[in-house]
């Protein structure tokens, strides 16, 4: 009964007090937000956004791969996502002879669409609040098993509000996904790591794929007999453009926010976790970048790995700066003092913050050890392969040639031993310097001492290992290998780290258990606060408007960038700024065709725009939809000063960055020469 009252009151509060811009709303409850959305310019109904009974916008949105979003733009399974979301797939299909990362790729017919092994998309069939079912004694396993029946179905139950509520999500997973088109990286990744998280932005961050199904439109393994998937709904495309104040809706799978955490968690992020992770990733990136600059094949081989390391590395820097600017730790502490005053005469809440503080103190050492391990030891590719071999052995898997080959492909694909060795020297050194001595495997300490230091120890590892030079290895050879021996030494630490394998420090069970009560208490106390569930890679709606912002005192950033900004940055000497000659020629002729706009009295092409939607990692590739339900852009980033929005959202400064759909169409048409694709789109 207490939980039921909590949820009812929570729903009432979200309806009455939530304001525009902030919030990631569950689509099945969007009817509670529709009045506010319509006030801001949304023209459709709640069941146009989400419905289990008819086709709705949710049927046009998918989880792309493991951590991005995509959207259907045709009745024949054609989809858009970000270039950086498709980056690993494009790399996988690339070679020195066919460098699709650098040159781009455009299929001229269905026969030229390239299957990407291992790439999947997941379509949400339905979501259901199963809180009462679980409370009545039905197990999560039973609910999931029942919901997973059907070809290609998978289901999961995800907690909301720190376990006060549980939702079932049922998906259809499609495994035949093919690359249709991608711009060259000089467009799709224009500006590279330098411009990442930065505004003004000029990145054409998009790629195109197509989903295939069997003759019955059901999920199927890759086959030449498969046909394009026929989605229940796809997004029409608006070519009208955007103006300041226009309504925008983001529909996608944001991955990780922690809006309700206490000062303990924020202090850990700003003072301990982020500084450590930033420093270690800087070292790894420097090693990889130097090697990439010397060799084209290495640049291609390590492109996706470099991008993956750099993305969070730069985000953490902006997040820390944003939290410091807002004074989030101090604000949280003041908020908690006010809460403690209110809770003092309430026995069920009076000591709650003390319990949470104690739980954090106990959890931090183990969580830090896990993060440090992930940023050091887990950054060594060959050691990761050895750790995997040992884990398979511990599970009772026989390490046959086929099993070894699976691991080799996953961990040692696009592998360069000298890069890995240089990283190993630095990361093992950082690990033993930063972790408490008692946490270091005693065998490792003895081995480093006997070799005379970390560097000669690592030299011995790589000189003595056969994991690179011989395949397959016998069981005895595997476990006599020095790299596998090192993995065995780390096995207890790996097992210990599994106790802290959670998204955030606050999700460690010993801490998280207090948040269930804390959320109930906050609802009772802070009646003016808007409550929405933290992001956890489940489908959400966020809405706001097209708008600029004041970056610093006296410096206002407008909402739109154009091709003129690209040309100002164009530099043939720098890989990330060396645009295609075709684009230079088009600019010189001002040959923009139907995609031209007037700005400042001259013709140009729109490229990116800003809006005030609340987004997070996982929203990459999310459709940006106007008030009519039409696609106007593809979300791909936040401004650098917005990255703290995972912890504190500031409506004055937090902005998401999207590539304007008109630039996407322009690139498809004038750079890719693939305007035939327009025939299957609904261009408005």
XYZ file of C-alpha atoms in Angstrom:
684
model
C 0.000 0.000 0.000
C 2.849 2.409 0.843
C 4.430 1.763 -2.552
C 1.097 2.264 -4.339
C 0.549 5.597 -2.546
C 4.097 6.621 -3.432
C 3.560 5.939 -7.136
C 0.186 7.678 -7.268
C 1.549 10.765 -5.562
C 4.638 10.690 -7.757
C 2.515 10.674 -10.908
C 0.530 13.650 -9.648
C 3.696 15.600 -8.929
C 5.218 14.915 -12.328
C 2.060 16.150 -14.019
C 1.714 19.352 -12.046
C 5.247 20.633 -11.526
C 7.497 19.441 -14.354
C 8.581 22.159 -16.744
C 9.745 22.057 -20.336
C 13.293 21.068 -21.338
C 14.235 18.944 -18.317
C 13.054 15.358 -18.072
C 13.205 11.944 -19.752
C 9.644 10.622 -19.769
C 8.402 7.070 -20.161
C 6.478 6.936 -23.471
C 3.673 4.803 -22.065
C 2.893 7.634 -19.623
C 3.193 10.434 -22.166
C -0.496 11.272 -21.816
C 0.508 12.896 -18.529
C 2.788 15.276 -20.455
C 0.776 15.812 -23.626
C -0.947 19.013 -22.464
C 2.419 20.656 -21.804
C 3.792 19.363 -25.111
C 0.818 20.728 -27.030
C 1.191 24.079 -25.284
C 4.709 24.227 -26.701
C 3.658 23.367 -30.253
C 3.166 19.601 -30.510
C 0.209 18.818 -32.799
C -0.249 15.059 -32.342
C -2.043 13.002 -29.712
C -0.595 10.876 -26.929
C -1.349 7.607 -28.731
C 0.519 8.925 -31.783
C 3.622 8.994 -29.596
C 3.127 5.606 -27.937
C 0.558 2.873 -28.361
C 0.453 -0.890 -27.948
C -2.670 -1.125 -30.069
C -1.808 0.873 -33.193
C 1.246 2.069 -35.069
C 2.866 5.020 -33.294
C 6.084 6.998 -33.375
C 7.711 4.463 -31.040
C 7.557 1.931 -33.926
C 9.816 4.194 -35.991
C 12.505 4.274 -33.287
C 14.990 1.517 -32.511
C 17.928 0.686 -30.304
C 20.831 0.594 -32.748
C 23.599 -1.827 -31.805
C 24.331 -1.870 -28.114
C 24.188 1.783 -27.162
C 22.678 4.107 -29.765
C 19.334 5.022 -31.291
C 18.137 4.975 -34.890
C 14.954 5.782 -36.807
C 13.174 4.435 -39.869
C 12.732 6.932 -42.705
C 11.079 4.730 -45.311
C 8.557 1.882 -45.601
C 11.407 -0.343 -46.776
C 13.506 -0.539 -43.632
C 15.860 2.351 -44.417
C 17.179 3.923 -41.240
C 19.293 6.811 -40.057
C 21.623 6.935 -37.080
C 24.818 8.807 -36.280
C 28.059 8.284 -38.150
C 29.758 7.665 -34.818
C 27.135 5.011 -34.000
C 27.851 3.238 -37.271
C 31.589 3.901 -37.008
C 32.633 0.469 -35.746
C 30.508 -1.188 -38.446
C 32.022 1.013 -41.151
C 35.495 0.222 -39.817
C 34.708 -3.488 -39.820
C 33.891 -3.294 -43.534
C 36.927 -1.127 -44.347
C 40.440 -1.978 -45.467
C 43.399 -0.080 -46.884
C 42.023 -0.863 -50.375
C 38.455 0.107 -49.432
C 38.781 2.804 -46.781
C 35.099 3.590 -46.177
C 35.995 5.594 -43.077
C 38.016 8.089 -45.082
C 36.193 7.924 -48.421
C 32.647 7.123 -47.349
C 30.411 4.505 -48.944
C 27.220 4.705 -50.995
C 25.382 1.675 -52.270
C 24.036 2.359 -55.754
C 21.488 -0.446 -55.498
C 20.140 -2.935 -52.948
C 22.695 -5.476 -54.165
C 25.526 -3.200 -53.022
C 24.253 -2.834 -49.448
C 26.868 -4.453 -47.183
C 25.894 -6.841 -44.407
C 27.494 -6.001 -41.060
C 28.140 -9.212 -39.070
C 27.059 -8.917 -35.456
C 25.110 -5.683 -35.857
C 21.536 -5.803 -34.539
C 18.629 -3.435 -34.025
C 15.958 -3.850 -31.354
C 12.393 -2.614 -31.779
C 10.269 -2.085 -28.685
C 7.046 -4.068 -28.957
C 5.578 -2.898 -25.677
C 6.333 -1.766 -22.150
C 4.363 -2.646 -19.033
C 4.429 -1.652 -15.372
C 4.882 -4.980 -13.561
C 5.422 -3.569 -10.075
C 2.197 -5.064 -8.743
C 2.843 -8.434 -10.393
C 6.223 -8.708 -8.699
C 4.769 -7.542 -5.372
C 2.115 -10.267 -5.700
C 4.829 -12.925 -5.841
C 5.375 -13.421 -9.556
C 9.096 -13.776 -10.244
C 10.941 -11.580 -12.721
C 12.225 -14.718 -14.432
C 8.687 -15.984 -14.995
C 7.521 -12.666 -16.408
C 10.529 -12.399 -18.727
C 10.217 -16.001 -19.927
C 6.563 -15.514 -20.760
C 7.197 -12.221 -22.576
C 10.154 -13.602 -24.573
C 8.089 -16.105 -26.524
C 8.086 -15.377 -30.224
C 10.629 -15.217 -33.003
C 13.435 -12.802 -32.220
C 11.856 -11.647 -28.952
C 13.843 -10.595 -25.935
C 12.554 -9.061 -22.738
C 13.957 -7.372 -19.671
C 12.636 -5.871 -16.458
C 14.186 -2.558 -15.536
C 13.888 -0.713 -12.213
C 12.641 2.870 -12.050
C 13.083 5.288 -9.147
C 15.693 2.996 -7.560
C 13.422 -0.030 -7.506
C 10.210 1.626 -6.364
C 8.778 0.678 -9.736
C 9.596 -2.049 -12.289
C 8.838 -2.048 -16.008
C 8.848 -4.888 -18.494
C 10.261 -4.099 -21.949
C 9.654 -6.499 -24.832
C 11.730 -6.165 -28.007
C 12.057 -7.772 -31.425
C 15.712 -8.155 -32.408
C 16.706 -8.042 -36.097
C 20.117 -9.429 -37.052
C 20.312 -8.734 -40.781
C 21.405 -5.100 -40.927
C 23.261 -3.693 -43.947
C 25.233 -0.533 -44.601
C 23.571 1.649 -47.229
C 25.571 4.832 -47.045
C 28.022 6.840 -44.993
C 29.717 10.144 -45.710
C 33.498 10.359 -45.550
C 34.814 10.897 -42.041
C 35.777 14.436 -43.053
C 32.018 15.088 -43.066
C 30.645 12.455 -40.673
C 33.353 13.090 -38.082
C 34.304 16.612 -39.147
C 36.390 18.218 -36.420
C 37.212 14.874 -34.792
C 38.072 14.901 -31.110
C 38.907 18.618 -31.248
C 35.297 19.625 -31.965
C 33.700 16.795 -29.984
C 31.237 18.203 -27.392
C 31.866 21.726 -28.757
C 29.636 24.424 -30.249
C 29.671 25.880 -32.894
C 29.590 22.459 -34.552
C 29.753 21.501 -38.223
C 29.605 17.702 -38.180
C 27.469 15.710 -40.625
C 27.136 12.946 -38.047
C 24.922 10.444 -39.858
C 25.030 7.064 -41.529
C 22.383 4.945 -43.244
C 21.543 1.281 -42.863
C 18.717 -1.010 -43.890
C 17.052 -3.731 -41.845
C 16.179 -7.004 -43.581
C 13.688 -9.663 -42.492
C 12.299 -12.933 -43.787
C 9.354 -13.141 -46.171
C 6.947 -12.824 -43.214
C 8.639 -9.638 -41.960
C 10.040 -11.597 -39.010
C 13.599 -11.431 -37.607
C 16.008 -13.741 -39.431
C 19.693 -14.486 -39.677
C 21.476 -12.939 -42.657
C 20.377 -14.462 -45.953
C 20.386 -13.389 -49.579
C 16.703 -14.361 -49.596
C 15.774 -11.802 -46.927
C 13.792 -8.718 -47.942
C 13.686 -5.168 -46.571
C 11.832 -4.953 -43.276
C 8.459 -3.185 -43.434
C 8.168 -1.009 -40.294
C 4.811 -0.294 -38.724
C 5.689 3.391 -38.908
C 8.456 5.531 -40.339
C 9.201 9.236 -40.042
C 8.359 11.726 -42.777
C 11.130 14.264 -43.362
C 10.598 17.998 -43.078
C 12.636 20.139 -45.473
C 11.172 23.367 -44.083
C 13.918 23.806 -41.513
C 14.038 25.072 -37.932
C 13.624 28.448 -36.314
C 14.295 29.747 -32.818
C 11.491 28.632 -30.508
C 10.307 25.675 -32.619
C 9.085 22.627 -30.697
C 11.472 19.651 -30.637
C 10.982 16.130 -29.348
C 13.757 13.585 -28.836
C 12.754 9.924 -28.927
C 15.453 7.451 -27.965
C 17.343 5.300 -25.478
C 19.297 7.531 -23.054
C 21.757 5.459 -21.085
C 22.705 6.872 -17.730
C 21.629 9.757 -15.521
C 21.727 10.150 -11.735
C 19.656 13.226 -10.989
C 18.715 12.314 -7.401
C 22.075 11.328 -5.914
C 23.431 12.937 -2.765
C 26.513 15.119 -2.414
C 28.563 11.990 -1.583
C 28.166 10.712 -5.148
C 28.864 14.065 -6.813
C 31.963 14.607 -4.714
C 33.239 11.163 -5.737
C 32.716 11.994 -9.430
C 34.352 15.416 -9.333
C 37.235 14.800 -6.927
C 38.139 11.130 -7.347
C 36.663 9.291 -10.313
C 36.815 11.790 -13.181
C 40.379 13.052 -12.500
C 41.678 9.471 -12.406
C 39.887 8.377 -15.584
C 40.807 11.517 -17.534
C 44.516 11.173 -16.710
C 44.686 7.479 -17.639
C 42.795 7.911 -20.899
C 45.027 10.831 -21.854
C 47.991 8.476 -21.644
C 46.334 5.779 -23.767
C 45.153 8.282 -26.374
C 48.621 9.802 -26.693
C 50.124 6.377 -27.411
C 47.469 5.450 -29.980
C 47.479 8.867 -31.689
C 51.236 8.815 -32.173
C 51.071 5.380 -33.812
C 48.117 6.383 -36.001
C 49.940 9.443 -37.295
C 52.696 7.234 -38.724
C 50.686 4.652 -40.665
C 47.410 4.658 -42.600
C 46.578 1.021 -41.824
C 47.076 1.655 -38.111
C 44.912 4.772 -38.301
C 42.079 2.690 -39.742
C 42.633 -0.256 -37.392
C 42.519 1.885 -34.250
C 39.976 4.479 -35.427
C 36.960 3.110 -33.570
C 39.012 2.277 -30.473
C 40.464 5.787 -30.355
C 37.002 7.325 -30.787
C 35.521 5.163 -28.017
C 38.268 6.093 -25.561
C 38.175 9.790 -26.458
C 34.420 10.276 -26.314
C 33.997 9.672 -22.571
C 37.427 11.210 -21.863
C 36.344 14.605 -23.154
C 32.827 14.278 -21.734
C 34.206 13.756 -18.220
C 36.274 16.912 -18.530
C 33.216 18.982 -19.439
C 31.138 17.295 -16.760
C 33.621 18.188 -14.033
C 33.831 21.788 -15.210
C 30.033 22.045 -15.311
C 29.554 20.592 -11.841
C 32.181 22.952 -10.445
C 30.550 25.944 -12.184
C 27.134 25.084 -10.770
C 28.555 24.295 -7.322
C 26.601 21.047 -7.394
C 28.293 19.477 -4.375
C 27.521 22.482 -2.172
C 23.963 22.777 -3.539
C 23.321 19.103 -2.838
C 24.711 19.450 0.673
C 22.437 22.428 1.395
C 19.446 20.562 -0.024
C 20.223 17.589 2.218
C 20.550 19.801 5.284
C 17.078 21.169 4.602
C 15.778 17.631 4.108
C 17.403 16.520 7.396
C 15.673 19.321 9.261
C 12.311 18.200 7.874
C 13.062 14.517 8.565
C 14.338 14.999 12.121
C 10.996 14.196 13.797
C 10.086 11.363 11.425
C 11.485 8.053 12.699
C 11.415 6.355 9.288
C 13.595 9.113 7.739
C 15.476 10.759 10.614
C 18.732 8.793 10.180
C 18.383 8.082 6.460
C 21.110 10.467 5.269
C 23.516 9.149 7.931
C 22.933 5.613 6.669
C 23.512 6.715 3.077
C 26.710 8.537 3.974
C 28.071 5.472 5.788
C 27.108 3.229 2.866
C 29.024 5.482 0.448
C 32.131 5.467 2.654
C 32.156 1.677 2.663
C 31.397 1.305 -1.064
C 33.869 3.831 -2.483
C 37.124 1.808 -2.094
C 35.726 -1.213 -3.922
C 34.046 0.875 -6.626
C 37.206 2.902 -7.192
C 39.230 -0.315 -7.484
C 36.849 -1.552 -10.157
C 37.018 1.753 -12.102
C 40.813 1.815 -11.827
C 41.021 -1.780 -13.066
C 38.786 -0.934 -16.038
C 40.873 2.101 -16.989
C 44.261 0.363 -16.624
C 44.345 -3.434 -16.780
C 41.238 -3.694 -18.961
C 42.843 -1.279 -21.411
C 45.446 -3.903 -22.398
C 44.104 -5.935 -25.327
C 46.306 -9.015 -25.009
C 45.725 -9.245 -21.265
C 41.984 -8.962 -21.908
C 42.252 -11.966 -24.225
C 44.132 -13.868 -21.513
C 41.543 -12.894 -18.895
C 38.815 -14.149 -21.209
C 40.583 -17.482 -21.779
C 40.933 -17.976 -18.036
C 37.281 -17.057 -17.414
C 36.147 -19.580 -20.043
C 38.266 -22.244 -18.387
C 36.780 -21.406 -14.971
C 33.297 -21.839 -16.475
C 34.240 -25.322 -17.640
C 34.552 -24.437 -21.336
C 37.099 -26.545 -23.211
C 39.558 -24.213 -24.920
C 39.362 -25.751 -28.389
C 40.753 -24.120 -31.518
C 37.296 -22.758 -32.336
C 36.879 -21.255 -28.880
C 40.334 -19.680 -29.045
C 39.477 -18.248 -32.450
C 36.368 -16.545 -31.109
C 38.447 -14.750 -28.497
C 41.218 -13.874 -30.924
C 38.774 -12.233 -33.328
C 37.113 -10.240 -30.573
C 40.151 -9.119 -28.580
C 42.918 -9.146 -31.181
C 41.124 -7.935 -34.273
C 42.935 -4.902 -35.734
C 45.705 -5.504 -33.204
C 49.134 -3.845 -33.066
C 51.466 -5.430 -30.529
C 53.754 -2.404 -30.127
C 50.818 -0.141 -29.261
C 49.459 -2.673 -26.800
C 52.877 -3.172 -25.218
C 53.384 0.569 -24.759
C 49.945 0.857 -23.177
C 50.661 -2.136 -20.912
C 53.822 -0.519 -19.542
C 51.981 2.649 -18.656
C 48.768 1.065 -17.363
C 50.331 -1.620 -15.175
C 52.597 1.070 -13.744
C 49.620 3.333 -13.003
C 47.654 0.470 -11.479
C 50.319 -0.532 -8.971
C 50.958 3.135 -8.142
C 47.308 4.013 -7.504
C 45.807 0.898 -5.911
C 46.424 0.079 -2.221
C 49.390 -2.289 -1.931
C 47.203 -4.912 -0.268
C 45.035 -5.072 -3.406
C 47.921 -5.872 -5.780
C 48.320 -9.597 -6.512
C 51.327 -10.752 -4.479
C 52.658 -12.673 -7.492
C 52.651 -9.479 -9.557
C 54.542 -7.539 -6.902
C 57.153 -10.308 -6.685
C 57.494 -10.552 -10.478
C 57.954 -6.783 -10.905
C 60.563 -6.735 -8.136
C 62.482 -9.676 -9.595
C 62.531 -8.051 -13.051
C 63.697 -4.712 -11.718
C 60.578 -2.701 -12.473
C 57.373 -2.570 -14.486
C 58.952 -1.928 -17.902
C 61.282 -4.948 -17.923
C 58.467 -7.053 -16.487
C 56.190 -6.068 -19.400
C 58.999 -6.665 -21.909
C 59.287 -10.183 -20.527
C 55.534 -10.711 -20.823
C 55.394 -9.807 -24.494
C 58.645 -11.556 -25.378
C 57.485 -14.759 -23.714
C 53.835 -14.961 -24.746
C 52.639 -17.273 -27.502
C 49.112 -15.846 -27.597
C 50.077 -13.711 -30.595
C 52.504 -15.998 -32.409
C 50.891 -19.423 -32.237
C 47.388 -20.767 -32.921
C 45.891 -22.947 -31.656
C 47.576 -23.538 -28.348
C 47.231 -26.651 -26.238
C 45.689 -26.387 -22.787
C 49.115 -26.743 -21.143
C 50.621 -24.094 -23.441
C 47.830 -21.674 -22.595
C 48.282 -21.945 -18.853
C 52.067 -21.899 -19.052
C 51.909 -18.632 -20.999
C 53.133 -15.642 -18.943
C 50.236 -13.441 -20.076
C 47.707 -16.051 -18.980
C 49.590 -16.483 -15.711
C 49.147 -12.742 -15.149
C 45.442 -13.152 -15.898
C 45.228 -15.947 -13.307
C 46.867 -13.651 -10.750
C 44.205 -11.040 -11.455
C 41.306 -13.516 -11.345
C 40.480 -12.844 -7.648
C 40.448 -9.105 -8.353
C 38.164 -9.636 -11.361
C 35.775 -11.653 -9.191
C 35.881 -8.984 -6.498
C 35.199 -6.266 -9.070
C 32.081 -8.087 -10.206
C 30.509 -7.023 -6.914
C 30.756 -3.431 -8.172
C 29.707 -3.946 -11.813
C 27.012 -1.278 -11.777
C 26.370 1.819 -13.859
C 27.185 4.229 -11.058
C 28.495 4.225 -7.513
C 24.946 4.884 -6.320
C 23.753 1.658 -7.954
C 25.956 -0.522 -5.733
C 23.300 -2.507 -3.800
C 24.570 -1.504 -0.360
C 24.050 2.131 -1.370
C 21.099 1.805 -3.714
C 18.884 0.127 -1.123
C 18.682 3.435 0.768
C 17.571 5.317 -2.339
C 14.266 3.464 -2.477
C 13.315 5.042 0.840
C 15.033 8.337 -0.049
C 12.872 8.718 -3.168
C 9.728 8.161 -1.099
C 10.917 10.721 1.446
C 11.759 13.307 -1.204
C 8.274 12.946 -2.676
C 6.717 13.635 0.701
C 8.963 16.592 1.423
C 9.761 18.333 -1.891
C 6.293 18.689 -3.380
C 7.401 21.261 -5.977
C 10.022 19.024 -7.592
C 9.508 17.210 -10.874
C 10.288 13.497 -10.638
C 11.107 11.365 -13.657
C 13.052 8.076 -13.662
C 16.784 8.159 -14.295
C 17.879 7.011 -17.737
C 18.803 3.328 -18.024
C 18.839 2.568 -21.795
C 15.049 2.315 -21.960
C 12.926 4.264 -24.423
C 12.229 7.847 -23.359
C 10.714 11.068 -24.657
C 12.323 14.456 -24.029
C 10.987 17.708 -25.414
C 12.032 21.349 -25.616
C 12.664 24.020 -28.224
C 15.217 25.135 -30.786
C 17.273 27.746 -28.948
C 20.722 29.222 -28.492
C 22.330 30.123 -25.168
C 24.776 32.461 -23.504
C 28.033 30.526 -23.378
C 29.896 33.029 -21.213
C 29.212 36.592 -20.212
C 28.603 38.626 -23.372
C 28.999 35.659 -25.756
C 25.725 34.319 -27.158
C 25.709 31.186 -29.286
C 22.960 31.182 -31.910
C 21.029 28.024 -32.735
C 22.275 27.303 -36.291
C 25.567 26.641 -38.085
C 26.093 26.524 -41.843
C 28.411 25.384 -44.594
C 30.283 28.692 -44.296
C 31.599 27.509 -40.935
C 32.861 24.293 -42.498
C 34.758 26.206 -45.147
C 36.305 28.445 -42.483
C 37.694 25.361 -40.739
C 38.681 23.454 -43.900
C 42.356 22.466 -43.785
C 43.835 19.849 -46.176
C 46.791 19.416 -43.795
C 44.635 18.123 -40.940
C 42.824 14.787 -41.376
C 39.738 15.752 -39.363
C 39.313 19.038 -41.263
C 40.230 17.954 -44.777
C 36.813 18.033 -46.468
C 36.130 16.321 -49.813
C 37.119 18.310 -52.893
C 33.570 17.831 -54.142
C 32.293 19.936 -51.256
C 34.832 22.667 -51.987
C 33.718 22.729 -55.618
C 30.031 22.914 -54.688
C 30.767 25.776 -52.305
C 32.750 27.664 -54.924
C 29.862 27.395 -57.407
C 27.186 27.904 -54.717
C 25.552 24.938 -56.426
C 23.252 23.969 -53.555
C 20.096 23.074 -55.450
C 16.909 22.609 -53.417
C 18.786 22.548 -50.092
C 19.877 26.203 -50.179
C 18.809 28.712 -47.500
C 19.355 32.454 -47.204
C 21.377 33.677 -44.236
C 22.936 37.072 -43.889
C 21.918 37.975 -47.404
C 23.649 35.030 -49.098
C 22.957 31.419 -49.975
C 24.333 28.635 -47.798
C 23.501 25.189 -46.396
C 22.305 24.565 -42.809
C 24.475 22.067 -40.953
C 23.690 21.733 -37.210
C 21.297 23.241 -34.688
C 20.862 23.540 -30.933
C 17.835 22.669 -28.816
C 17.017 22.424 -25.126
C 16.171 18.711 -24.956
C 17.418 16.661 -21.996
C 19.675 13.983 -23.505
C 22.376 11.567 -22.419
C 24.637 8.889 -23.857
C 22.435 6.462 -25.792
C 20.501 9.347 -27.345
C 23.120 9.398 -30.083
C 21.210 8.877 -33.328
C 17.852 9.805 -31.782
C 15.369 11.462 -34.118
C 14.608 15.121 -33.491
C 10.922 15.483 -34.312
C 8.897 18.665 -34.865
C 5.367 19.414 -33.749
C 3.887 17.578 -36.726
C 5.798 14.369 -36.055
C 8.291 15.015 -38.873
C 12.044 14.421 -38.743
C 14.030 17.671 -38.605
C 17.381 16.399 -37.353
C 19.469 13.644 -35.774
C 20.717 14.183 -32.235
C 24.418 13.456 -31.778
C 25.933 15.440 -28.927
C 25.656 17.975 -26.146
C 27.607 21.162 -25.697
C 30.647 20.711 -23.500
C 29.152 22.789 -20.693
C 26.025 20.578 -20.816
C 27.621 17.252 -19.998
C 26.933 17.666 -16.284
C 23.215 17.278 -17.159
C 23.551 13.583 -16.286
C 23.729 14.800 -12.679
C 22.296 18.332 -12.743
C 20.292 19.838 -15.598
C 20.658 23.604 -16.030
C 17.984 24.939 -18.422
C 20.003 28.102 -19.067
C 23.041 26.304 -20.420
C 22.145 22.690 -21.281
C 21.770 22.198 -25.024
C 21.760 19.158 -27.297
C 23.369 19.291 -30.742
C 21.737 17.804 -33.838
C 22.672 17.562 -37.486
C 20.036 19.382 -39.552
C 18.143 16.908 -41.727
C 18.545 19.283 -44.674
C 22.330 18.851 -44.471
C 21.846 15.074 -44.347
C 19.744 15.231 -47.511
C 22.246 17.577 -49.171
C 25.139 15.195 -48.478
C 23.168 12.174 -49.717
C 22.281 14.084 -52.878
C 25.320 16.162 -53.803
C 28.220 14.318 -52.128
C 27.007 10.714 -52.172
C 25.188 10.831 -55.488
C 22.514 8.644 -53.895
C 19.418 10.769 -54.509
C 17.652 7.611 -55.688
C 17.058 6.961 -51.977
C 14.689 9.938 -51.880
C 12.214 7.902 -53.903
C 11.391 5.775 -50.870
C 11.274 8.687 -48.406
C 8.386 11.009 -47.577
C 10.002 14.434 -48.122
C 7.745 17.273 -47.039
